[in-house]
């Protein structure tokens, strides 16, 4: 794999730089050491953290639901909707995403375990674990392999072939963001894989039935049962639930897009990842991810995906440790001349949108000669 | 009448909660109830320690009040899986109930002897305080008194192996109507009188109950310590041992010799025994160990030999087992499978672990000695 860095001054044309295998091996060892140190210290304090988040989520949800039951009163509506939105965000990001990554499997608690966890999201846990944990985290930002690189409908890298429909991608990205959780459920069905004969039709139909059933249960809860129970407050309760789900979708969409699409994040070709060593895999994860700067509240509400770089290097370390290791990871990467893409939320978000718009247009100039081109995913 | 009311009200509670589950999906109403008190959860049964009683210097009785979800023992002699959190990690061990079967919700007790290097037993015997919540599995086990109890019984125990037998004795003593001619002999081996778990209670029972006799064997007491209890003494202590239904519980050597002796006499059907399975010792990581290990896949019935540096995933696939898999590099947790027996080494860190029931990542774990997976 060509592991040269686009910003490396010693290699003006990154594509032609020789592999820096010695560097990546040292990088691998240094990052492995950080990982080992966290594993050695992982214990009661971490367990207390996740149990606290679980308890906070459930209390917020109960409180929010109760307030929405009397949401004819405007203050109750506001408080209930805010509590429910926060609960749903915590549940999807800090709990669902991270628990299903196996970050808490070490506690050996079947109640908080990647194999038993199910989340408040139309996509069933097993479907998401396959597309996210397996495909996205293994093939991060590899054109043609990482379906998350544009979620099969957006063009997010110059290496991806341009098609006229991409002209519209700023519009359908904006239109889709409020329904992100439903679109993500469709995406996890992998209809594209059926067309490419990577997934049997029978499996697709089974998954589709599961997703429809789960989606119906989730929707019935928020849009039928709770409003009915709210009696005279039925309509405001329904609107509160709709607001909470929509706000969560918008937030998840923002966090996820800021993780891999801001300026400075690289994509890779399949040829580049051939015979990839552990160190080279680390390098690709670091170059393919971007962080969001902010305070503790922001980190918790993003499920610590604001530490996307640390998460992609160590997807199975407990999320509460990412903030702690971030400065050291940054030092290691910087010492190796590897860029560490980070910035405040607004900057990263604007940068993501700039890329969505830029990639809507065909490439203005051809890629450097000799640079391997991405495979057409179709 | 009162019992009917309890059953009825539990039934109503369950019905209501099932309806409420529609509102809490994908979680259960239980998960929210557990916020108020973990004992209210049926999904993850738990119990609260209400009393801690030292039996000997290293054995402690814990009285536990179980929560809603716990399935009590049906027969005396059964055991309960107990989950205790140490440094954030939930460790599961099984302990015999030392109380007779009770009604749902009724407190029960277990008696734990601290093993010299037992992390969990040390914690339970010495550090647990009243109020601590332990997770519980359903009471289970085949080592129990038949119903009705046989008239003539021989109970053969050593050390902490007394625990399931204590439940049997307490059940018999509390039962009231025993068949005429009931005769129970307990042959129990312990280091000395002071280190005999339940010693005072057993001696008092011996005095009080006409149908019960206690024979104590002390391995380290007196000027000339007697050493381990061997079956050679049995005919002298219990001449009619062949005619008795016999329950044995103690160290592996005692069980093994009893099993052989009863088999030789053609009496295997009369012998009931419970094996206490301490974890296999962690193999040394020095270069002297064997380079391959036996790997068994219980559900598929496949057995193969695998290098101690080969991921179990590859070993299983090579042997034709349908292995769940994903990234094959330890990040996606798509391959986690339950370990039934043995220890595994994490190929990334060298860390050795393995307790029955552990879910292990087969793509980055190699066998460390014989291993059985539930696949």
XYZ file of C-alpha atoms in Angstrom:
753
model
C 0.000 0.000 0.000
C 1.244 3.488 -0.779
C 1.140 5.084 2.632
C 2.420 8.476 1.590
C 0.691 11.505 2.975
C -0.820 14.180 0.811
C 0.621 16.871 3.045
C 4.067 15.376 3.371
C 6.474 18.051 2.085
C 9.016 15.366 1.180
C 6.589 13.878 -1.291
C 5.132 16.546 -3.551
C 3.283 13.942 -5.571
C 1.836 11.685 -2.929
C 0.793 8.956 -5.311
C 4.378 8.314 -6.374
C 5.906 8.289 -2.900
C 7.517 5.011 -1.849
C 5.866 3.042 0.944
C 7.154 4.230 4.320
C 6.848 0.849 5.905
C 9.269 1.551 8.753
C 7.292 4.603 9.805
C 3.966 2.831 9.815
C 5.395 -0.048 11.831
C 6.591 2.398 14.502
C 3.238 4.168 14.333
C 1.485 0.855 14.866
C 3.599 0.057 17.898
C 3.045 3.467 19.483
C -0.723 3.306 18.966
C -0.823 -0.290 20.202
C 0.882 0.928 23.373
C -1.812 3.558 23.963
C -4.453 0.893 23.470
C -2.717 -1.515 25.853
C -2.470 1.162 28.533
C -6.189 1.876 28.378
C -6.966 -1.845 28.525
C -4.785 -2.160 31.626
C -6.608 0.652 33.427
C -10.133 -0.190 32.267
C -12.278 -1.079 35.272
C -14.824 -0.017 37.857
C -14.722 3.660 36.909
C -15.560 2.936 33.268
C -18.366 0.589 34.343
C -19.763 3.350 36.542
C -19.715 5.704 33.555
C -21.789 3.491 31.271
C -24.200 2.566 34.053
C -24.667 6.268 34.725
C -25.387 6.994 31.068
C -27.883 4.106 30.976
C -29.638 5.463 34.081
C -29.619 9.062 32.808
C -31.070 7.981 29.464
C -33.882 6.004 31.068
C -34.745 8.728 33.582
C -34.754 11.400 30.881
C -36.986 9.243 28.735
C -39.462 8.544 31.549
C -39.471 12.235 32.516
C -39.883 13.358 28.915
C -42.749 10.941 28.275
C -44.544 12.021 31.460
C -44.187 15.691 30.586
C -45.457 15.055 27.052
C -48.509 13.307 28.519
C -49.639 16.722 29.778
C -48.135 18.676 26.904
C -51.233 20.769 26.353
C -49.344 22.995 28.793
C -46.634 24.659 26.706
C -43.876 24.477 29.384
C -44.524 20.728 29.705
C -44.267 20.367 25.943
C -40.945 22.196 25.851
C -39.455 20.323 28.803
C -40.788 16.965 27.603
C -39.568 17.385 24.064
C -36.132 18.536 25.207
C -35.806 15.616 27.629
C -36.985 13.068 25.090
C -34.696 14.439 22.383
C -31.699 14.263 24.695
C -32.677 10.753 25.793
C -33.008 9.541 22.219
C -29.673 11.073 21.240
C -27.910 9.442 24.185
C -29.622 6.147 23.413
C -28.537 6.043 19.786
C -25.036 7.439 20.020
C -23.396 7.010 23.412
C -25.312 3.814 24.217
C -26.421 2.035 21.033
C -23.511 2.807 18.740
C -20.836 2.190 21.329
C -22.345 -0.831 23.060
C -22.951 -2.544 19.721
C -19.311 -1.883 18.882
C -18.435 -4.198 21.762
C -16.886 -1.337 23.736
C -18.494 -2.672 26.912
C -18.346 -6.418 26.245
C -15.410 -6.653 28.662
C -17.846 -6.097 31.545
C -19.326 -9.518 30.663
C -22.731 -8.138 31.528
C -25.404 -9.598 29.240
C -27.508 -6.487 29.938
C -24.903 -4.197 28.302
C -23.406 -6.327 25.552
C -22.927 -6.108 21.790
C -24.697 -9.421 21.270
C -27.858 -8.559 23.205
C -28.301 -4.806 22.733
C -31.176 -3.477 20.668
C -31.782 0.189 20.024
C -34.555 2.717 19.443
C -33.969 2.938 15.720
C -35.840 1.345 12.817
C -32.765 -0.572 11.724
C -32.339 -3.821 13.692
C -29.102 -4.152 15.661
C -27.818 -7.099 13.627
C -28.220 -5.299 10.292
C -26.466 -2.194 11.516
C -23.629 -4.166 13.117
C -22.922 -5.769 9.743
C -22.855 -2.626 7.607
C -21.218 -0.439 10.249
C -18.871 -2.525 12.399
C -17.828 -4.921 9.700
C -17.949 -3.107 6.370
C -17.435 0.546 7.347
C -14.842 0.039 10.070
C -12.824 -2.530 8.150
C -12.881 -0.636 4.832
C -12.993 2.940 6.121
C -13.000 5.381 3.184
C -11.950 2.793 0.606
C -13.723 3.720 -2.614
C -15.904 0.848 -3.785
C -15.685 -1.025 -0.467
C -16.812 1.432 2.239
C -20.497 1.931 1.502
C -20.529 4.727 4.103
C -18.423 6.793 1.709
C -21.510 8.535 0.373
C -23.970 5.860 1.573
C -24.290 4.570 -2.047
C -26.229 7.698 -3.126
C -23.764 10.552 -2.589
C -20.472 11.176 -4.298
C -18.020 12.137 -1.549
C -14.637 11.473 -3.164
C -13.007 12.479 -6.418
C -12.201 8.831 -6.919
C -15.891 7.994 -7.154
C -17.318 8.212 -10.686
C -19.524 11.210 -11.315
C -23.050 10.779 -12.602
C -25.525 13.524 -13.531
C -27.763 12.626 -10.574
C -25.007 13.851 -8.261
C -25.822 17.406 -9.361
C -28.839 17.077 -7.081
C -26.988 15.672 -4.093
C -26.984 18.886 -2.028
C -30.775 18.895 -2.285
C -31.410 15.300 -1.438
C -28.848 15.384 1.373
C -30.715 18.290 2.949
C -34.114 16.714 2.318
C -33.001 13.375 3.744
C -31.344 14.640 6.917
C -34.610 14.933 8.949
C -35.424 11.304 8.038
C -31.896 10.061 8.508
C -32.801 7.116 10.773
C -35.328 5.792 8.253
C -32.948 6.219 5.343
C -30.215 4.514 7.351
C -32.565 1.561 7.875
C -33.110 1.313 4.114
C -29.368 1.619 3.565
C -28.641 -1.228 5.992
C -30.802 -3.524 3.845
C -28.058 -3.359 1.177
C -30.260 -3.405 -1.902
C -27.114 -2.473 -3.866
C -25.480 -5.690 -2.680
C -28.397 -7.702 -4.053
C -27.929 -6.076 -7.468
C -24.209 -6.866 -7.289
C -25.039 -10.438 -6.251
C -23.141 -10.057 -2.971
C -26.311 -10.632 -0.983
C -28.930 -13.286 -1.736
C -32.416 -12.017 -2.479
C -33.801 -14.302 0.221
C -31.601 -12.638 2.872
C -32.676 -9.233 1.602
C -36.361 -10.119 1.901
C -35.874 -11.533 5.390
C -34.038 -8.368 6.459
C -36.685 -6.178 4.843
C -39.434 -7.914 6.827
C -37.439 -7.524 10.037
C -36.814 -3.844 9.382
C -40.450 -3.147 8.525
C -41.601 -4.925 11.694
C -39.110 -3.122 13.885
C -39.785 0.235 12.222
C -43.518 -0.309 12.728
C -43.001 -1.037 16.428
C -40.864 2.062 16.891
C -43.293 4.243 14.957
C -46.367 2.834 16.736
C -44.807 3.691 20.068
C -44.074 7.336 19.229
C -46.897 8.178 16.845
C -49.804 6.067 18.084
C -49.580 4.603 21.592
C -48.088 7.485 23.558
C -50.326 10.095 21.869
C -53.388 7.903 22.584
C -52.385 7.614 26.230
C -51.917 11.370 26.419
C -55.684 11.819 25.866
C -56.384 15.525 25.482
C -52.645 16.126 24.939
C -52.543 13.615 22.058
C -51.643 16.076 19.331
C -48.916 17.981 21.186
C -47.546 14.649 22.440
C -47.335 13.350 18.869
C -45.674 16.573 17.747
C -43.220 16.350 20.639
C -42.285 12.795 19.677
C -41.950 13.786 16.035
C -39.746 16.714 17.026
C -37.546 14.483 19.184
C -37.099 11.895 16.430
C -36.448 14.547 13.794
C -33.978 16.425 15.970
C -32.155 13.187 16.669
C -32.014 12.387 12.957
C -30.623 15.831 12.152
C -28.065 15.557 14.939
C -26.955 12.022 14.039
C -26.700 13.071 10.408
C -24.524 16.045 11.377
C -22.238 14.035 13.651
C -21.832 11.190 11.179
C -21.156 13.428 8.186
C -18.617 15.430 10.196
C -16.773 12.189 10.994
C -15.473 11.403 7.523
C -16.322 14.182 5.075
C -14.706 17.474 6.222
C -11.771 18.895 4.303
C -8.505 17.136 4.975
C -10.041 13.668 5.158
C -8.678 11.278 2.543
C -10.207 8.425 0.674
C -8.351 5.381 -0.592
C -8.390 2.953 -3.463
C -8.644 -0.770 -3.021
C -5.152 -1.235 -4.498
C -3.748 0.985 -1.750
C -5.098 -1.322 0.926
C -3.632 -4.531 -0.477
C -1.351 -6.313 1.994
C -2.090 -3.613 4.548
C -0.216 -4.072 7.838
C -1.633 -3.152 11.218
C 0.334 0.126 11.142
C -0.923 0.943 7.661
C -4.464 0.198 8.734
C -4.028 2.647 11.625
C -2.686 5.233 9.174
C -5.716 4.847 6.913
C -8.101 5.184 9.864
C -6.350 8.381 10.998
C -6.319 9.901 7.515
C -9.914 8.882 6.873
C -11.510 10.413 9.977
C -12.070 13.874 11.433
C -12.762 15.106 14.951
C -15.041 17.808 16.296
C -13.685 20.121 18.990
C -15.892 21.028 21.908
C -16.711 20.568 25.562
C -17.734 17.487 27.518
C -21.427 17.970 26.748
C -20.727 17.946 23.014
C -18.594 14.827 23.314
C -21.260 12.945 25.267
C -24.049 14.033 22.931
C -22.075 12.877 19.889
C -21.515 9.535 21.610
C -17.859 10.602 21.663
C -17.865 10.368 17.867
C -16.431 13.873 18.115
C -13.323 11.746 18.731
C -13.859 9.994 15.419
C -10.108 9.541 14.864
C -9.626 7.813 18.218
C -12.800 5.819 17.642
C -11.608 4.594 14.252
C -8.182 3.688 15.572
C -9.655 1.863 18.572
C -13.314 1.094 17.844
C -13.600 -1.261 20.813
C -12.160 0.953 23.549
C -14.831 2.384 25.866
C -15.965 5.762 24.551
C -15.345 7.600 27.833
C -11.604 7.028 27.301
C -11.364 8.724 23.897
C -11.113 12.234 25.314
C -8.344 11.097 27.638
C -6.172 9.523 24.930
C -6.889 12.143 22.256
C -3.930 14.432 23.106
C -1.520 11.493 23.014
C -2.927 10.157 19.764
C -2.580 13.603 18.285
C 1.050 13.823 19.461
C 1.896 10.434 17.957
C 0.246 11.257 14.642
C 1.853 14.705 14.488
C 5.278 13.262 15.279
C 4.841 10.974 12.272
C 3.812 13.903 10.066
C 0.262 12.619 9.807
C -2.407 15.334 9.705
C -4.969 15.328 12.530
C -8.165 16.750 11.087
C -10.193 18.577 13.686
C -12.166 21.773 14.220
C -15.232 23.249 15.874
C -18.604 21.816 14.913
C -19.678 24.680 12.649
C -16.418 24.690 10.745
C -16.493 20.918 10.222
C -20.140 21.023 9.238
C -19.581 23.820 6.724
C -16.605 21.965 5.338
C -18.730 18.824 4.915
C -21.348 20.776 2.990
C -18.655 22.320 0.834
C -17.538 18.833 -0.104
C -21.105 17.676 -0.816
C -21.486 20.622 -3.191
C -18.023 20.252 -4.739
C -18.506 16.564 -5.409
C -21.878 17.252 -7.011
C -19.872 18.522 -9.957
C -17.551 16.410 -12.080
C -13.818 16.650 -11.310
C -12.434 19.947 -12.583
C -9.062 18.406 -13.423
C -7.946 14.850 -13.899
C -6.304 13.076 -11.018
C -2.507 12.925 -11.115
C -1.290 10.464 -13.748
C -0.369 7.076 -12.381
C -2.634 7.466 -9.409
C -4.789 4.392 -9.117
C -8.383 5.117 -9.902
C -11.202 3.862 -7.754
C -13.272 1.032 -9.041
C -16.702 1.828 -10.189
C -18.850 0.535 -7.319
C -21.537 -0.483 -9.805
C -55.931 -18.500 49.450
C -53.045 -16.159 50.134
C -50.956 -18.082 47.632
C -53.716 -17.770 45.037
C -53.718 -14.058 45.544
C -49.971 -13.816 45.067
C -50.062 -15.915 41.874
C -52.995 -13.908 40.567
C -51.390 -10.559 41.279
C -48.098 -11.629 39.696
C -50.090 -12.736 36.654
C -51.788 -9.343 36.419
C -48.482 -7.521 36.878
C -46.993 -9.577 34.073
C -49.923 -8.852 31.762
C -49.708 -5.124 32.429
C -45.941 -5.105 31.890
C -46.311 -6.990 28.604
C -48.677 -4.268 27.446
C -46.293 -1.584 28.686
C -43.464 -3.272 26.733
C -45.134 -1.881 23.592
C -44.351 1.563 24.957
C -40.780 0.843 25.945
C -39.671 -1.191 22.902
C -36.893 -2.070 22.188
C -36.321 -2.042 25.955
C -38.717 -3.757 28.332
C -40.768 -2.172 31.076
C -38.504 -4.210 33.361
C -35.508 -2.150 32.307
C -37.192 0.976 33.629
C -38.462 -0.700 36.805
C -34.881 -1.760 37.496
C -33.989 1.928 37.798
C -36.004 2.003 41.012
C -34.669 -1.332 42.238
C -32.645 -3.920 40.296
C -34.654 -6.615 42.107
C -37.739 -5.612 40.095
C -36.206 -6.799 36.815
C -37.357 -10.142 35.466
C -35.073 -9.745 32.468
C -31.852 -9.680 34.474
C -32.685 -11.431 37.749
C -30.862 -10.163 40.806
C -30.840 -10.562 44.551
C -29.805 -8.423 47.476
C -27.516 -9.688 50.228
C -29.381 -9.227 53.487
C -27.092 -11.043 55.897
C -23.413 -12.002 55.967
C -22.483 -14.720 58.454
C -18.985 -16.125 58.975
C -19.119 -19.932 59.235
C -15.369 -20.529 59.623
C -12.287 -18.395 59.083
C -12.590 -18.735 55.330
C -16.214 -19.691 54.701
C -19.098 -17.237 54.743
C -22.827 -17.648 54.411
C -24.663 -15.007 52.397
C -28.402 -14.704 52.840
C -29.870 -13.340 49.619
C -33.322 -11.953 48.995
C -34.079 -12.726 45.330
C -35.953 -10.338 43.065
C -38.949 -10.863 40.788
C -37.157 -12.630 37.995
C -35.447 -15.390 39.900
C -36.563 -18.976 39.480
C -36.160 -20.686 42.874
C -34.875 -24.203 43.410
C -37.433 -26.976 43.097
C -35.345 -29.583 44.899
C -32.847 -29.518 47.754
C -29.274 -29.748 46.472
C -29.568 -27.523 43.395
C -27.223 -24.653 42.648
C -27.545 -21.057 41.537
C -25.318 -19.063 39.165
C -24.230 -15.889 40.955
C -22.894 -12.862 39.103
C -20.721 -10.479 41.085
C -19.164 -7.285 39.783
C -15.462 -6.891 40.524
C -13.575 -3.935 39.013
C -16.443 -3.379 36.610
C -16.452 -6.953 35.308
C -19.325 -9.313 36.012
C -17.964 -12.697 37.115
C -20.268 -15.703 37.210
C -19.821 -18.639 39.539
C -22.204 -21.329 40.684
C -22.901 -22.065 44.325
C -25.116 -24.654 45.955
C -28.085 -23.302 47.795
C -27.742 -24.266 51.441
C -31.407 -23.652 52.237
C -34.328 -25.919 51.287
C -36.438 -24.902 48.261
C -38.553 -21.864 49.033
C -41.328 -19.851 47.468
C -40.571 -17.166 44.867
C -39.109 -14.137 46.587
C -38.197 -16.022 49.765
C -34.595 -15.465 50.913
C -32.103 -18.259 50.356
C -28.500 -18.710 51.336
C -25.257 -19.821 49.764
C -22.039 -20.597 51.582
C -18.790 -19.623 49.938
C -15.328 -20.766 50.894
C -12.558 -18.364 49.886
C -10.100 -20.240 47.678
C -6.497 -19.111 48.192
C -6.249 -17.475 44.756
C -9.937 -17.261 43.945
C -10.781 -13.732 42.912
C -14.523 -14.248 43.075
C -14.686 -16.520 46.121
C -12.398 -14.154 48.065
C -14.682 -11.274 47.196
C -17.872 -13.092 48.152
C -16.457 -14.589 51.348
C -14.630 -11.540 52.668
C -15.720 -8.333 51.005
C -19.441 -8.523 50.281
C -21.557 -6.502 52.719
C -25.315 -6.506 53.322
C -27.044 -4.406 50.689
C -24.876 -5.522 47.784
C -26.829 -6.600 44.716
C -25.765 -9.795 42.970
C -27.049 -11.043 39.634
C -28.657 -14.473 39.712
C -29.212 -17.241 37.208
C -32.067 -19.729 37.578
C -31.604 -22.395 40.250
C -30.815 -25.685 38.552
C -28.952 -28.968 38.820
C -29.544 -32.701 38.868
C -27.795 -33.329 42.180
C -30.803 -33.281 44.456
C -32.924 -35.495 46.683
C -35.552 -37.460 44.822
C -39.172 -36.883 45.741
C -40.136 -38.657 47.956
C -36.716 -38.960 49.632
C -35.271 -42.476 49.865
C -35.513 -44.091 53.285
C -31.849 -44.914 53.707
C -29.275 -42.403 52.665
C -25.514 -42.155 52.733
C -24.123 -38.666 52.308
C -20.415 -38.559 51.623
C -18.867 -35.104 51.644
C -15.592 -33.315 52.123
C -14.791 -29.673 52.837
C -17.095 -27.145 51.228
C -18.743 -30.063 49.370
C -21.096 -30.118 52.358
C -23.154 -27.240 50.907
C -25.700 -29.032 48.667
C -25.974 -31.811 51.259
C -26.710 -29.217 53.933
C -29.702 -28.086 51.867
C -30.847 -31.722 51.697
C -30.478 -32.223 55.458
C -32.284 -28.996 56.253
C -35.073 -29.969 53.855
C -35.400 -33.392 55.518
C -35.332 -31.841 58.982
C -37.981 -29.295 58.049
C -40.099 -31.734 56.061
C -41.861 -33.225 59.044
C -43.346 -36.407 57.633
C -40.491 -38.764 56.893
C -41.106 -42.345 55.876
C -40.823 -44.901 58.671
C -37.335 -46.353 58.834
C -35.670 -43.224 57.495
C -31.983 -43.420 58.265
C -29.467 -40.843 57.091
C -25.734 -41.126 57.628
C -23.455 -38.214 56.824
C -19.760 -39.044 56.504
C -18.015 -35.710 56.363
C -14.338 -34.888 56.105
C -12.910 -31.552 57.229
C -9.485 -30.361 58.459
C -10.545 -30.126 62.125
C -13.661 -29.350 64.206
C -13.113 -25.587 64.090
C -12.742 -25.603 60.329
C -15.854 -27.696 59.752
C -18.399 -25.609 57.877
C -21.801 -26.030 59.619
C -20.019 -28.122 62.305
C -22.123 -26.904 65.280
C -25.399 -27.235 63.376
C -24.547 -30.743 62.159
C -23.586 -31.865 65.652
C -26.807 -30.412 67.049
C -28.811 -32.235 64.372
C -27.007 -35.442 65.290
C -28.168 -34.958 68.884
C -31.691 -33.910 68.080
C -32.807 -36.003 65.097
C -33.320 -39.731 65.712
C -32.968 -40.593 62.016
C -29.660 -38.737 61.499
C -26.092 -39.766 62.302
C -22.961 -37.700 61.716
C -19.541 -39.270 61.256
C -16.792 -36.656 61.257
C -13.399 -37.364 59.764
C -10.735 -34.778 60.595
C -7.736 -34.744 58.305
C -5.479 -32.491 60.382
C -6.687 -32.724 63.956
C -4.971 -34.570 66.806
C -1.417 -35.738 67.363
C -1.520 -38.045 64.353
C -3.464 -36.370 61.537
C -5.601 -38.905 59.734
C -5.040 -37.579 56.220
C -7.671 -37.639 53.519
C -10.824 -39.648 53.855
C -10.515 -42.735 51.663
C -13.148 -45.243 50.726
C -11.160 -47.975 52.424
C -12.768 -46.825 55.679
C -16.251 -46.906 54.322
C -17.245 -50.494 55.270
C -16.232 -49.830 58.880
C -18.183 -46.584 59.093
C -21.184 -47.689 57.087
C -21.384 -51.474 56.693
C -24.609 -51.306 54.629
C -23.316 -48.698 52.132
C -24.281 -50.929 49.217
C -27.962 -50.722 50.147
C -28.093 -46.963 50.497
C -28.797 -44.251 47.979
C -25.569 -42.299 48.099
C -24.805 -38.652 47.417
C -21.162 -37.610 47.132
C -19.831 -34.088 46.916
C -16.252 -33.006 47.388
C -12.889 -32.809 45.654
C -12.359 -34.541 42.319
C -10.256 -37.354 43.831
C -13.038 -38.361 46.223
C -15.639 -38.274 43.449
C -13.480 -40.284 41.106
C -12.713 -43.031 43.617
C -16.386 -43.237 44.627
C -17.494 -43.417 41.019
C -15.041 -46.264 40.350
C -15.901 -48.169 43.496
C -19.666 -48.006 42.926
C -19.174 -48.977 39.264
C -17.044 -52.007 40.182
C -19.777 -53.180 42.532
C -22.383 -52.646 39.803
C -24.111 -49.987 41.892
C -23.536 -46.961 39.655
C -27.294 -46.293 39.612
C -27.295 -45.709 43.381
C -24.567 -43.082 43.310
C -25.296 -39.420 42.776
C -22.423 -37.024 42.603
C -21.680 -33.402 41.890
C -18.416 -32.339 40.424
C -17.007 -29.021 41.546
C -15.161 -27.717 38.528
C -12.505 -25.190 39.357
C -11.157 -23.420 36.265
C -8.322 -25.145 34.455
C -5.006 -23.577 35.448
C -3.670 -20.895 33.123
C -0.973 -22.482 31.008
C 2.432 -20.869 31.095
C 3.348 -18.785 28.108
C 6.884 -20.145 28.033
C 8.000 -21.917 24.896
C 7.825 -25.311 26.541
C 4.069 -25.856 26.178
C 2.504 -27.886 23.394
C 2.246 -26.113 20.058
C -1.193 -27.447 19.215
C -4.354 -27.793 21.231
C -7.576 -29.733 20.900
C -10.464 -27.487 19.858
C -14.014 -28.837 20.078
C -17.164 -27.304 18.626
C -19.957 -28.621 20.815
C -23.004 -27.840 18.678
C -21.427 -29.088 15.447
C -19.820 -32.107 17.082
C -16.514 -31.305 15.401
C -13.121 -31.704 16.994
C -9.854 -30.517 15.534
C -6.280 -29.717 16.476
C -5.227 -26.094 16.160
C -1.925 -24.324 16.577
C -1.677 -22.185 19.693
C -1.019 -19.242 17.367
C -3.960 -19.943 15.033
C -7.164 -17.940 15.455
C -10.034 -20.205 16.515
C -12.023 -18.745 13.620
C -9.543 -20.177 11.109
C -9.302 -23.469 12.979
C -13.100 -23.804 12.908
C -13.409 -22.859 9.260
C -10.659 -25.305 8.315
C -12.582 -28.015 10.146
C -15.777 -27.151 8.292
C -17.676 -25.491 11.134
C -20.108 -22.699 10.177
C -18.285 -19.939 12.046
C -19.806 -16.463 12.413
C -17.266 -13.935 11.158
C -16.778 -10.331 10.168
C -13.720 -8.128 9.902
C -11.276 -10.923 10.871
C -9.109 -8.399 12.685
C -10.742 -7.979 16.065
C -12.703 -4.790 15.530
C -16.245 -5.652 14.493
C -17.301 -8.218 17.124
C -19.165 -10.129 14.426
C -17.504 -13.396 15.400
C -18.085 -13.489 19.164
C -18.975 -17.003 20.284
C -19.598 -18.555 23.679
C -16.749 -20.428 25.295
C -17.832 -23.572 27.113
C -14.522 -24.768 28.450
C -10.843 -23.937 28.398
C -8.807 -20.799 28.053
C -7.940 -18.637 25.096
C -5.163 -16.186 24.359
C -5.772 -12.822 22.712
C -3.352 -12.874 19.783
C -3.022 -9.081 19.899
C -2.200 -8.634 23.557
C -1.190 -12.100 24.761
C -3.800 -11.826 27.497
C -5.103 -15.202 28.606
C -8.671 -15.536 29.738
C -11.547 -17.923 29.765
C -14.397 -18.590 32.061
C -17.273 -20.782 30.947
C -19.812 -18.570 29.226
C -17.323 -15.928 28.148
C -18.044 -14.548 24.716
C -14.785 -14.500 22.823
C -13.714 -12.958 19.539
C -12.673 -16.062 17.609
C -10.803 -14.075 14.938
C -8.169 -12.850 17.398
C -8.236 -15.650 19.979
C -6.192 -18.836 19.938
C -6.542 -21.949 22.037
C -4.455 -22.163 25.175
C -4.845 -25.835 25.973
C -8.045 -27.752 25.190
C -10.946 -25.481 24.285
C -14.640 -26.094 23.669
C -16.799 -23.555 21.860
C -20.596 -23.559 21.726
C -20.760 -23.601 17.939
